[in-house]
Amino acid sequence: MIRLDPDAILDRLAREIPTDLHDDVYLIGSLAAAHHHRGQIELHGVNTKDADLIVQPVGNIAAVEGIASKLRAAGWAWKLDFAPAGSATTPEDALPDVRLLPPDPGAAYWIEFQGLPEVEQAEPVRRTRVVVEGGHFSVPVYRFAGVTARGLRVTPLGIRCATPSMMALSNLLGHSEVGTHRMSSPIGGRECLRSAKDLGRVLAFAYLGDRREMEDWLDSWLQALQACFPRSWKILGARTGAGLRALLADAQAMSDAHWATTYGLLSGKGVDQASFVALGRAFLADLVEPFEDRCRKA
Amino acid sequence: MRIEHSTISPPKGFMAAPPGSPYELRRRDGRVVVEIKREAGAVRDLHAALIQLAKVVKRDRKIEWGCLVLVRGRMTAEKAFNEWTEIVDGLLDAQVRKRLALIWIEPGSFATRPETPELQALGASLKESLEGVEAAWRGRRANVTPALFEVVKVLLHAWLRGRGPLAVGEIQSAAGVAYATAANALAFLEDRHEVTRRSDRSAELTSFPTASWSEILALSESLRRPAWYADRTGRPLDPEFLLERLQKRVPEGVAVGGVVAARHWDPSFNLNGTPRLDVTLHALTGPSLADLLARIDTSLERSWRADERTVLVVHPLSRRETFFERVAAGPLAIADPVETLLDLQEMRLVPQAEELVRALRKGHDSTRP
């Protein structure tokens, strides 16, 4: 976990990713959020480790092979300390993700690739094998990542970023319960629950966001969910807050969420856990429950 | 005209706290702050006042003593000190604990915890200052009844707006009190030379009713029964956002007061920003409190008193006539100038309240006999 200046790293990404690839990928995760909220967090920077890139369009997983090859040709290096590249006999769920380090050895981040799901993807994550330079990797396609492709913002140097609104919806839908899965990399020395980290980030968006803008989230959430899940949006939307409610009811998980968030987007903000819980309840009441109602009554 | 928030003259070396402060007095060097609670009735009042003071002391390391003064409390001194010890010793960290003091004052005596010479001297000074107004205090509760409160507000409204004398029936009707009650209230105010009667028995204020107003302010909380709401999320407070939300879904029987209304009544009103949203809720025509909150912000939490996280205050208005003012510029009504003054006083914006009175009277004083 390292502290990064979001604008500097985005400018760097824009320079280090060949221009002809800019339209094939967009950024999600903490760096995309940090870019959106750079006014509020610029004094503190953001703690992160990676830049998550989603490859567009839907079904274009094979493009990862081409993009990774181009980046390799441009001097990017494999980051294989999580796991070595697999072979043709390695099962897909044991293959490492595609992770690349930028050419500048001083760069303190790496990129990871994800794919965009097809409409109505049912599995929480679908892994697709890609082969780059003879090594076998997998590209995860998360079920609710599709909503993040809507309303992308473009940085001055041309890198596209997902909006906090859509990342919040994706994270809310992606965790309908707290679960037991923990982060493989500790955050501040603590192996936080994955759901707590992702749902905590939603609350960070709620803290950093302009409440006037957030009033428009309901409409954009509805449009995104209907576009990505034209058949099941009512059922999915009606339980958008299930994971957040479970998180708020679980003190240990909430502690993880607070911990992960204060190491991330809310670093240096002095948000205590009681305020964080109040923030969760407020977000639920202000946005999530009205959204669930709209889906339920539609 | 001088509107006093405090009925106490500050002891030597002390001054009234700046407007909006969560305490009443401060020593000139800022190292001692004093909050005075009069007739505190319940243990929870003590708890709330102590917690508020602890926050002030914790935030400002320059403060050597944060003193809570209980005057004529309705609990015993022993009970107050026991509660104090339990909270201070049990809940607060040492850095805050050792800088907090409780001073108990009742007619003829006082006590302090801890019993340092400095606090004993302060207790003696405060007791002396408070004894100077004890006589007024003794009669105060009997004088300022809710009915008198409403009658004074109706008269003051007419005076501030230059409406001239009001017939007793008008006053009775607007205040929503019985004819005899209105007549008695007028007689009381006449005895104080705050009201003058015309030959047709109509009545108007002779000037700003300083004595009655001072008594009203001292009992403002119990007379007005405001409901305070706080944002506990840690987000920056944004009362103007709450106002925008209310304006989108305006219910009947609701008007905005406080600083927003003050700017309406006096376009040159001198205050940067909006510290909180004050809303007047008419009991006869307005929505329920729950409905009103649903329109503004469902996530706000009710608190026992105003503190630095207070973002919304709802003031119930029970009299028949609202005196709300409709403005063409927006959908939301404006609370009358008297409710606005009371809101400003609650926020301890005393100079601004005085200035508002002057602005409203401008023009009326020179044209009226």
XYZ file of C-alpha atoms in Angstrom:
667
model
C 0.000 0.000 0.000
C 1.568 3.247 -1.096
C 0.539 6.879 -1.143
C 0.029 8.195 -4.626
C -0.848 11.565 -6.057
C -3.876 10.686 -8.217
C -3.363 13.377 -10.829
C 0.330 12.621 -11.211
C -0.266 8.921 -11.608
C -3.076 9.452 -14.109
C -0.876 11.722 -16.190
C 1.799 9.094 -16.007
C -0.602 6.343 -17.015
C -1.766 8.439 -19.936
C 1.809 8.868 -21.107
C 2.874 5.285 -20.484
C -0.122 3.617 -22.099
C 0.206 4.096 -25.864
C -2.340 6.636 -27.118
C -3.923 4.177 -29.542
C -4.928 2.008 -26.563
C -6.672 4.775 -24.621
C -10.059 4.052 -26.170
C -9.810 0.353 -25.335
C -9.526 0.706 -21.572
C -10.842 2.739 -18.670
C -9.801 3.048 -15.077
C -11.841 1.951 -12.056
C -11.099 1.700 -8.348
C -9.428 4.034 -5.936
C -7.428 5.973 -8.521
C -10.502 6.715 -10.607
C -12.293 7.836 -7.453
C -9.304 9.864 -6.323
C -9.258 11.634 -9.672
C -12.922 12.528 -9.315
C -12.447 13.814 -5.769
C -8.978 15.267 -6.250
C -10.147 18.616 -4.840
C -10.986 17.048 -1.507
C -8.034 14.695 -1.169
C -5.202 16.489 -2.946
C -3.446 17.445 0.279
C -3.379 13.872 1.430
C -2.946 11.824 -1.743
C -4.434 8.366 -1.820
C -3.135 5.054 -0.525
C -3.354 2.395 -3.156
C -1.340 -0.319 -4.812
C -2.794 -0.841 -8.207
C -4.629 0.723 -11.093
C -7.495 -1.448 -12.330
C -8.138 -1.185 -16.032
C -11.290 -2.507 -17.648
C -11.031 -3.510 -21.257
C -13.805 -2.398 -23.573
C -15.961 -3.292 -25.349
C -17.897 -6.214 -23.896
C -16.494 -9.554 -24.960
C -13.233 -8.006 -26.029
C -11.206 -10.090 -23.608
C -8.890 -11.217 -26.372
C -7.873 -7.593 -26.741
C -6.020 -7.959 -23.432
C -3.511 -10.111 -25.291
C -2.907 -7.363 -27.812
C -2.837 -4.562 -25.249
C -0.485 -6.457 -22.940
C 1.810 -7.274 -25.848
C 1.908 -3.616 -26.869
C 2.661 -2.549 -23.321
C 5.405 -5.159 -23.094
C 6.850 -3.787 -26.309
C 6.702 -0.318 -24.780
C 8.819 -1.499 -21.859
C 6.239 -2.661 -19.321
C 7.315 -5.627 -17.173
C 5.376 -8.581 -15.802
C 4.476 -8.405 -12.146
C 4.548 -12.028 -11.166
C 5.162 -11.925 -7.450
C 1.531 -12.876 -6.737
C 1.838 -16.003 -8.878
C 3.881 -17.076 -11.898
C 2.285 -17.270 -15.308
C 0.387 -20.501 -15.872
C 0.501 -22.983 -18.699
C -2.068 -24.671 -20.922
C -2.695 -27.222 -18.197
C -3.248 -24.740 -15.377
C -6.945 -24.523 -14.416
C -8.468 -21.126 -15.137
C -9.217 -20.370 -11.509
C -5.533 -20.920 -10.665
C -4.171 -18.600 -13.327
C -2.741 -15.245 -12.277
C -4.360 -11.976 -13.345
C -2.614 -9.899 -15.992
C -0.486 -7.466 -13.997
C 2.077 -5.163 -15.532
C 4.616 -2.759 -14.096
C 5.274 0.491 -15.969
C 8.648 1.029 -17.669
C 9.818 3.617 -15.155
C 11.377 1.641 -12.286
C 10.441 4.515 -9.958
C 6.744 4.063 -10.631
C 5.171 2.718 -7.465
C 2.100 1.071 -8.990
C 1.025 -1.573 -11.408
C -2.001 -2.175 -13.596
C -4.431 -5.070 -13.600
C -6.897 -5.978 -16.325
C -10.567 -6.851 -16.026
C -13.187 -7.488 -18.663
C -16.678 -6.119 -19.146
C -19.548 -8.556 -18.521
C -22.165 -9.418 -21.050
C -25.750 -8.397 -20.394
C -27.334 -10.458 -17.596
C -24.122 -12.265 -16.593
C -25.190 -14.581 -13.785
C -21.888 -15.680 -12.198
C -20.291 -13.337 -9.639
C -17.056 -13.601 -11.599
C -16.285 -15.257 -14.900
C -12.632 -15.931 -15.708
C -11.333 -16.025 -19.242
C -7.961 -17.445 -20.220
C -5.618 -15.239 -22.221
C -2.184 -16.085 -23.513
C 0.502 -13.463 -23.700
C 4.044 -14.260 -24.767
C 3.338 -17.950 -24.148
C 2.247 -17.455 -20.547
C -1.299 -18.198 -19.479
C -3.250 -15.651 -17.442
C -6.864 -15.007 -16.588
C -8.980 -11.918 -16.970
C -11.763 -11.651 -14.400
C -15.128 -10.368 -15.493
C -17.178 -9.279 -12.521
C -20.941 -9.552 -12.791
C -21.760 -5.956 -11.898
C -18.755 -4.227 -13.465
C -20.804 -3.349 -16.544
C -22.466 -0.388 -14.858
C -19.074 1.278 -14.404
C -18.778 1.749 -18.172
C -21.531 4.352 -18.093
C -20.819 8.081 -17.943
C -17.035 7.776 -18.060
C -15.041 10.951 -17.393
C -11.925 11.722 -19.413
C -8.803 13.172 -17.819
C -7.016 16.026 -19.617
C -4.491 13.542 -21.028
C -7.150 11.195 -22.303
C -7.472 8.403 -19.736
C -11.091 7.533 -19.096
C -12.293 6.971 -15.537
C -15.385 5.391 -14.052
C -17.514 7.696 -11.896
C -17.975 7.243 -8.144
C -21.716 6.918 -8.708
C -21.326 3.853 -10.923
C -18.511 2.323 -8.886
C -20.744 2.682 -5.828
C -23.593 0.858 -7.561
C -21.245 -1.871 -8.762
C -19.835 -2.377 -5.273
C -23.254 -2.365 -3.623
C -24.641 -4.933 -6.039
C -21.472 -6.998 -5.859
C -21.812 -7.675 -2.139
C -25.197 -8.826 -0.960
C -23.649 -10.172 2.244
C -20.532 -9.626 4.322
C -19.128 -13.087 3.596
C -15.781 -14.435 4.745
C -13.459 -13.675 1.840
C -10.513 -11.560 2.978
C -8.141 -9.399 0.966
C -4.995 -11.219 -0.120
C -2.902 -8.106 0.576
C -3.195 -6.651 4.082
C -4.308 -3.037 4.371
C -2.319 -1.282 7.062
C -1.316 -4.693 8.376
C -4.888 -5.960 8.557
C -6.463 -8.608 6.344
C -9.775 -6.875 5.796
C -12.914 -8.525 4.503
C -13.239 -7.949 0.781
C -16.861 -6.866 1.144
C -15.948 -4.446 3.925
C -13.270 -2.846 1.784
C -15.558 -2.460 -1.237
C -18.622 -1.296 0.694
C -16.448 0.979 2.806
C -15.352 2.602 -0.412
C -18.993 3.295 -1.247
C -19.257 5.198 2.029
C -16.090 7.092 1.173
C -17.833 8.223 -2.017
C -20.787 9.284 0.115
C -18.481 11.296 2.351
C -16.549 12.955 -0.454
C -19.417 13.439 -2.883
C -21.413 16.589 -3.458
C -24.826 15.855 -1.975
C -26.493 17.901 -4.702
C -24.908 15.720 -7.386
C -25.722 12.586 -5.433
C -29.420 13.387 -5.679
C -29.072 12.514 -9.373
C -27.565 9.124 -8.640
C -30.958 7.447 -8.396
C -31.793 8.146 -12.028
C -28.374 7.182 -13.337
C -28.339 4.014 -11.235
C -31.704 3.011 -12.601
C -30.662 3.574 -16.211
C -27.417 1.660 -15.723
C -29.041 -1.286 -14.014
C -31.774 -1.516 -16.635
C -29.190 -1.426 -19.417
C -26.967 -4.128 -17.900
C -29.758 -6.340 -16.560
C -32.815 -5.712 -18.751
C -34.572 -8.818 -17.414
C -33.584 -8.937 -13.745
C -33.044 -5.283 -12.798
C -36.119 -5.101 -10.588
C -35.058 -8.057 -8.456
C -31.425 -6.972 -8.298
C -32.260 -3.343 -7.615
C -34.675 -4.206 -4.835
C -31.835 -5.717 -2.808
C -29.118 -3.183 -3.591
C -28.593 -2.379 0.070
C -28.501 -5.947 1.417
C -24.728 -6.026 1.816
C -24.527 -2.551 3.279
C -27.231 -3.410 5.810
C -25.328 -6.567 6.743
C -22.143 -4.561 7.090
C -23.819 -2.027 9.373
C -25.128 -4.857 11.530
C -21.689 -6.476 11.898
C -19.381 -4.493 14.168
C -16.225 -6.385 13.178
C -16.918 -6.047 9.468
C -17.736 -2.372 9.953
C -14.439 -1.954 11.747
C -12.680 -3.491 8.718
C -14.560 -1.138 6.400
C -13.576 1.869 8.476
C -9.977 0.689 8.654
C -9.662 0.090 4.921
C -11.313 3.381 4.059
C -9.253 5.495 6.398
C -6.176 3.951 4.755
C -7.643 4.756 1.375
C -9.824 7.593 0.171
C -10.563 9.014 3.612
C -6.938 9.017 4.690
C -6.237 12.034 6.858
C -9.890 13.060 7.086
C -10.269 12.156 10.754
C -13.532 10.269 10.246
C -14.080 8.181 13.378
C -15.928 4.896 13.366
C -19.099 6.317 14.925
C -19.295 8.916 12.168
C -18.606 6.217 9.615
C -21.537 4.165 10.893
C -23.750 7.264 10.850
C -22.591 7.899 7.298
C -23.584 4.356 6.320
C -27.040 4.752 7.796
C -27.464 8.126 6.145
C -26.411 6.798 2.748
C -28.763 3.861 3.114
C -31.689 6.098 4.027
C -30.931 8.870 1.555
C -30.112 6.899 -1.568
C -30.108 3.141 -1.334
C -33.541 2.595 0.170
C -35.276 5.051 -2.181
C -33.525 3.255 -5.062
C -34.695 -0.133 -3.817
C -38.217 1.254 -3.513
C -38.162 2.537 -7.054
C -37.020 -0.835 -8.380
C -39.538 -2.690 -6.248
C -42.456 -0.526 -7.291
C -41.516 -0.254 -10.962
C -32.004 49.129 22.881
C -29.875 46.297 24.156
C -30.885 42.666 23.945
C -29.108 40.655 26.597
C -28.590 36.969 26.148
C -27.164 36.618 29.599
C -28.710 38.082 32.717
C -25.323 38.068 34.399
C -22.737 40.793 34.239
C -19.405 39.082 33.630
C -17.078 38.878 36.672
C -13.908 40.961 36.573
C -11.575 39.796 33.836
C -14.368 37.989 31.974
C -16.442 38.914 28.954
C -19.476 37.578 27.150
C -18.517 34.787 24.756
C -18.496 35.579 21.036
C -21.740 34.988 19.137
C -22.339 31.338 18.386
C -20.088 30.089 21.199
C -21.194 26.980 23.039
C -20.558 28.724 26.370
C -21.611 32.001 27.947
C -18.529 33.701 29.376
C -14.810 33.574 28.794
C -11.871 35.064 30.573
C -10.212 37.756 28.489
C -7.094 35.627 28.023
C -9.261 32.752 26.754
C -7.936 30.343 29.376
C -11.209 29.961 31.280
C -14.635 29.439 29.713
C -17.904 29.326 31.631
C -21.224 27.816 30.654
C -24.143 28.708 32.918
C -27.170 26.440 33.192
C -30.115 27.857 35.059
C -32.704 25.666 36.700
C -31.269 22.546 35.085
C -33.856 19.930 35.921
C -32.772 16.543 34.715
C -29.580 14.528 34.948
C -29.520 14.397 31.179
C -29.261 18.217 31.093
C -26.130 17.937 33.210
C -24.764 15.159 31.004
C -25.409 17.105 27.825
C -23.866 20.301 29.182
C -20.821 18.433 30.448
C -20.240 16.606 27.188
C -20.537 19.874 25.282
C -18.033 21.540 27.586
C -15.662 18.563 27.371
C -15.649 18.886 23.593
C -14.833 22.577 23.815
C -11.976 21.916 26.236
C -10.634 19.008 24.217
C -10.605 21.056 21.036
C -8.883 24.112 22.500
C -5.748 23.158 24.394
C -5.310 26.744 25.555
C -8.309 26.413 27.874
C -7.159 25.658 31.419
C -10.636 25.499 32.953
C -13.962 24.705 31.375
C -16.481 25.547 34.101
C -20.067 24.402 34.169
C -22.136 26.553 36.511
C -25.441 25.183 37.749
C -27.721 27.843 39.189
C -30.798 26.981 41.219
C -30.723 23.449 39.842
C -33.726 21.307 40.535
C -31.532 18.391 41.583
C -29.588 18.511 44.840
C -25.985 19.665 44.941
C -24.967 16.216 46.164
C -26.705 14.546 43.254
C -25.110 16.978 40.793
C -21.608 16.422 42.159
C -22.073 12.639 42.216
C -23.211 12.623 38.619
C -20.351 14.902 37.704
C -17.761 12.658 39.340
C -19.197 9.565 37.726
C -19.053 11.017 34.229
C -15.801 12.906 34.505
C -13.856 10.129 36.221
C -15.420 7.295 34.318
C -15.677 8.495 30.769
C -13.309 11.299 29.995
C -9.616 11.075 29.355
C -7.189 12.606 31.816
C -6.221 15.521 29.589
C -9.826 16.700 29.500
C -10.875 15.559 32.980
C -8.346 17.662 34.865
C -9.489 20.845 33.091
C -13.203 20.581 33.873
C -14.919 22.110 36.902
C -18.438 22.227 38.293
C -19.677 25.236 40.230
C -22.966 24.914 42.102
C -24.703 28.152 43.036
C -27.856 28.559 45.070
C -29.169 31.520 47.066
C -26.583 32.356 49.706
C -24.015 29.683 48.923
C -21.888 28.008 46.317
C -19.547 25.016 45.980
C -16.940 23.956 43.434
C -15.346 20.724 42.287
C -12.420 20.697 42.421
C -11.966 23.102 45.300
C -9.022 25.145 44.086
C -8.531 28.758 45.233
C -8.962 29.960 41.655
C -12.309 28.188 41.261
C -13.459 29.290 44.708
C -12.754 32.895 43.725
C -14.597 32.455 40.448
C -17.541 30.805 42.244
C -17.763 33.721 44.675
C -17.711 36.276 41.845
C -20.337 34.435 39.870
C -22.554 34.052 42.927
C -22.298 37.785 43.575
C -23.142 38.635 39.988
C -26.046 36.230 39.934
C -27.465 37.464 43.230
C -27.852 40.849 41.600
C -30.467 39.378 39.332
C -31.925 36.899 41.786
C -34.937 39.099 42.507
C -35.878 39.152 38.868
C -35.270 35.415 38.659
C -37.570 34.643 41.528
C -40.595 36.135 39.829
C -39.653 35.149 36.326
C -41.222 31.767 36.061
C -44.549 33.065 37.250
C -44.449 36.098 34.938
C -43.601 34.544 31.619
C -46.359 32.126 30.886
C -46.809 30.646 27.418
C -49.828 32.936 26.935
C -47.852 36.049 27.839
C -45.102 34.833 25.539
C -47.538 34.687 22.620
C -49.048 38.091 23.437
C -45.615 39.730 23.624
C -44.665 38.174 20.287
C -47.854 39.467 18.630
C -47.261 42.972 20.002
C -43.606 42.931 19.090
C -44.422 41.775 15.582
C -46.801 44.719 15.132
C -44.232 47.117 16.573
C -41.366 45.898 14.399
C -43.489 46.083 11.284
C -44.929 49.494 12.176
C -48.481 48.223 12.196
C -49.717 50.587 14.927
C -52.004 49.738 17.843
C -53.942 46.465 17.931
C -57.382 45.917 19.413
C -57.479 43.407 22.250
C -59.620 41.164 20.080
C -56.966 41.190 17.350
C -54.273 40.304 19.832
C -56.405 37.585 21.359
C -57.206 36.132 17.970
C -53.663 36.218 16.631
C -52.131 34.795 19.802
C -54.816 32.147 20.117
C -55.533 32.903 23.772
C -58.733 33.720 25.678
C -59.869 37.344 25.748
C -59.342 37.556 29.513
C -55.834 36.109 29.151
C -54.922 38.694 26.541
C -56.365 41.482 28.687
C -54.433 40.288 31.747
C -51.225 40.055 29.752
C -51.716 43.588 28.453
C -52.379 44.863 31.965
C -49.173 43.219 33.147
C -47.168 44.777 30.314
C -48.846 48.135 30.919
C -47.745 48.001 34.565
C -44.211 47.570 33.301
C -44.644 50.550 31.006
C -43.940 48.339 28.021
C -47.416 48.806 26.547
C -49.434 51.923 26.023
C -53.216 51.903 25.590
C -55.200 54.224 23.351
C -58.565 55.717 24.189
C -60.227 52.905 22.242
C -58.298 50.428 24.481
C -56.142 49.255 21.599
C -52.559 48.570 22.612
C -49.055 48.836 21.273
C -45.554 48.587 22.618
C -43.999 51.815 23.799
C -40.570 50.636 22.702
C -38.655 47.402 22.508
C -39.885 45.472 25.606
C -36.460 44.950 27.110
C -37.539 43.574 30.487
C -40.058 41.058 29.171
C -37.780 40.090 26.307
C -34.925 39.403 28.691
C -37.185 37.133 30.721
C -38.414 35.398 27.605
C -34.864 34.739 26.463
C -33.932 33.233 29.803
C -36.768 30.747 29.402
C -36.647 30.554 25.632
C -35.924 26.842 25.472
C -38.818 25.840 27.674
C -41.197 28.293 25.986
C -40.269 27.460 22.400
C -39.352 23.779 22.802
C -37.039 23.622 19.793
C -36.068 20.245 18.333
C -32.380 20.089 17.414
C -31.059 17.786 14.733
C -27.435 16.938 14.157
C -25.461 15.439 11.319
C -23.269 12.762 12.899
C -21.693 11.562 9.672
C -18.651 13.804 9.887
C -19.456 15.349 6.510
C -19.133 19.115 6.319
C -22.378 20.660 7.537
C -24.446 22.037 4.690
C -27.600 23.764 5.948
C -28.074 25.414 2.572
C -28.379 21.978 0.995
C -31.108 21.129 3.506
C -32.849 24.382 2.594
C -32.693 23.474 -1.099
C -34.252 20.095 -0.345
C -37.030 21.690 1.657
C -37.696 24.170 -1.135
C -38.187 21.306 -3.571
C -40.947 19.775 -1.456
C -42.503 22.647 0.439
C -45.266 21.682 2.834
C -47.944 24.058 4.129
C -47.455 25.470 7.595
C -43.678 25.640 7.403
C -41.462 28.706 7.200
C -37.742 29.197 7.259
C -36.370 31.340 10.070
C -32.958 32.069 11.524
C -30.231 33.554 9.398
C -32.075 32.890 6.130
C -35.103 34.871 7.348
C -32.875 37.578 8.811
C -31.447 38.153 5.338
C -34.981 38.517 4.029
C -35.968 41.049 6.692
C -32.697 42.949 6.431
C -30.914 42.590 3.089
C -27.774 44.075 4.646
C -27.806 41.509 7.465
C -24.184 41.015 8.386
C -23.198 37.377 8.711
C -21.138 35.163 6.453
C -22.600 31.770 5.704
C -25.553 29.993 7.245
C -24.587 28.243 10.477
C -27.749 26.119 10.627
C -31.243 25.878 9.181
C -34.016 27.147 11.463
C -37.510 26.089 10.525
C -40.769 27.230 12.125
C -43.442 24.551 12.079
C -47.040 25.673 12.575
C -48.740 23.187 14.848
C -52.214 23.828 13.393
C -51.502 23.688 9.658
C -48.044 22.172 9.267
C -46.997 18.571 8.652
C -45.907 16.201 11.400
C -42.306 16.451 12.520
C -41.608 13.063 10.900
C -43.054 14.223 7.591
C -41.049 17.424 7.726
C -37.827 15.507 8.398
C -38.561 13.115 5.558
C -38.614 16.130 3.245
C -35.375 17.568 4.579
C -33.044 14.738 5.576
C -34.023 11.408 7.044
C -30.542 10.763 8.307
C -30.395 13.557 10.872
C -30.343 12.553 14.506
C -32.259 14.357 17.220
C -30.022 15.738 19.933
C -30.709 16.958 23.426
C -29.282 20.367 22.846
C -27.596 22.492 20.238
C -23.959 21.659 19.575
C -21.411 22.210 16.829
C -22.938 19.416 14.707
C -26.452 20.929 14.865
C -27.581 21.596 11.336
C -31.357 21.850 11.672
C -33.607 23.295 14.374
C -37.371 22.969 14.229
C -39.376 25.466 16.274
C -43.001 24.572 16.831
C -45.414 27.517 16.614
C -48.687 26.991 18.400
C -50.524 30.313 18.049
C -53.344 30.682 15.569
C -51.843 33.319 13.282
C -48.519 32.370 11.687
C -47.395 35.799 10.388
C -45.475 33.824 7.764
C -44.457 35.958 4.828
C -44.782 34.645 1.297
C -42.027 35.774 -1.024
C -42.299 35.842 -4.768
C -38.723 34.678 -5.213
C -39.192 31.229 -3.732
C -41.734 28.629 -2.736
C -40.899 28.682 0.952
C -42.486 31.086 3.440
C -40.377 33.214 5.753
C -40.867 33.154 9.527
C -41.908 36.429 11.088
C -39.296 38.861 12.446
C -39.944 37.924 16.080
C -39.356 34.209 15.553
C -36.307 35.217 13.533
C -35.013 37.305 16.428
C -35.528 34.425 18.825
C -33.635 32.118 16.464
C -30.722 34.549 16.310
C -30.714 34.842 20.082
C -30.610 31.065 20.415
C -27.522 31.084 18.216
C -26.124 33.852 20.421
C -25.946 36.170 17.450
C -26.779 39.055 19.781
C -25.262 41.974 17.813
C -26.956 40.693 14.676
C -30.289 40.482 16.512
C -29.915 44.066 17.703
C -29.052 45.189 14.214
C -32.100 43.405 12.833
C -34.363 45.265 15.272
C -32.816 48.562 14.198
C -33.229 47.704 10.524
C -36.859 46.708 10.956
C -37.713 49.830 12.939
C -35.957 52.100 10.500
C -38.560 54.370 9.005
C -41.226 53.542 11.581
C -39.606 55.476 14.432
C -39.486 58.719 12.456
C -42.993 58.526 11.052
C -44.919 57.438 14.114
C -45.911 59.910 16.810
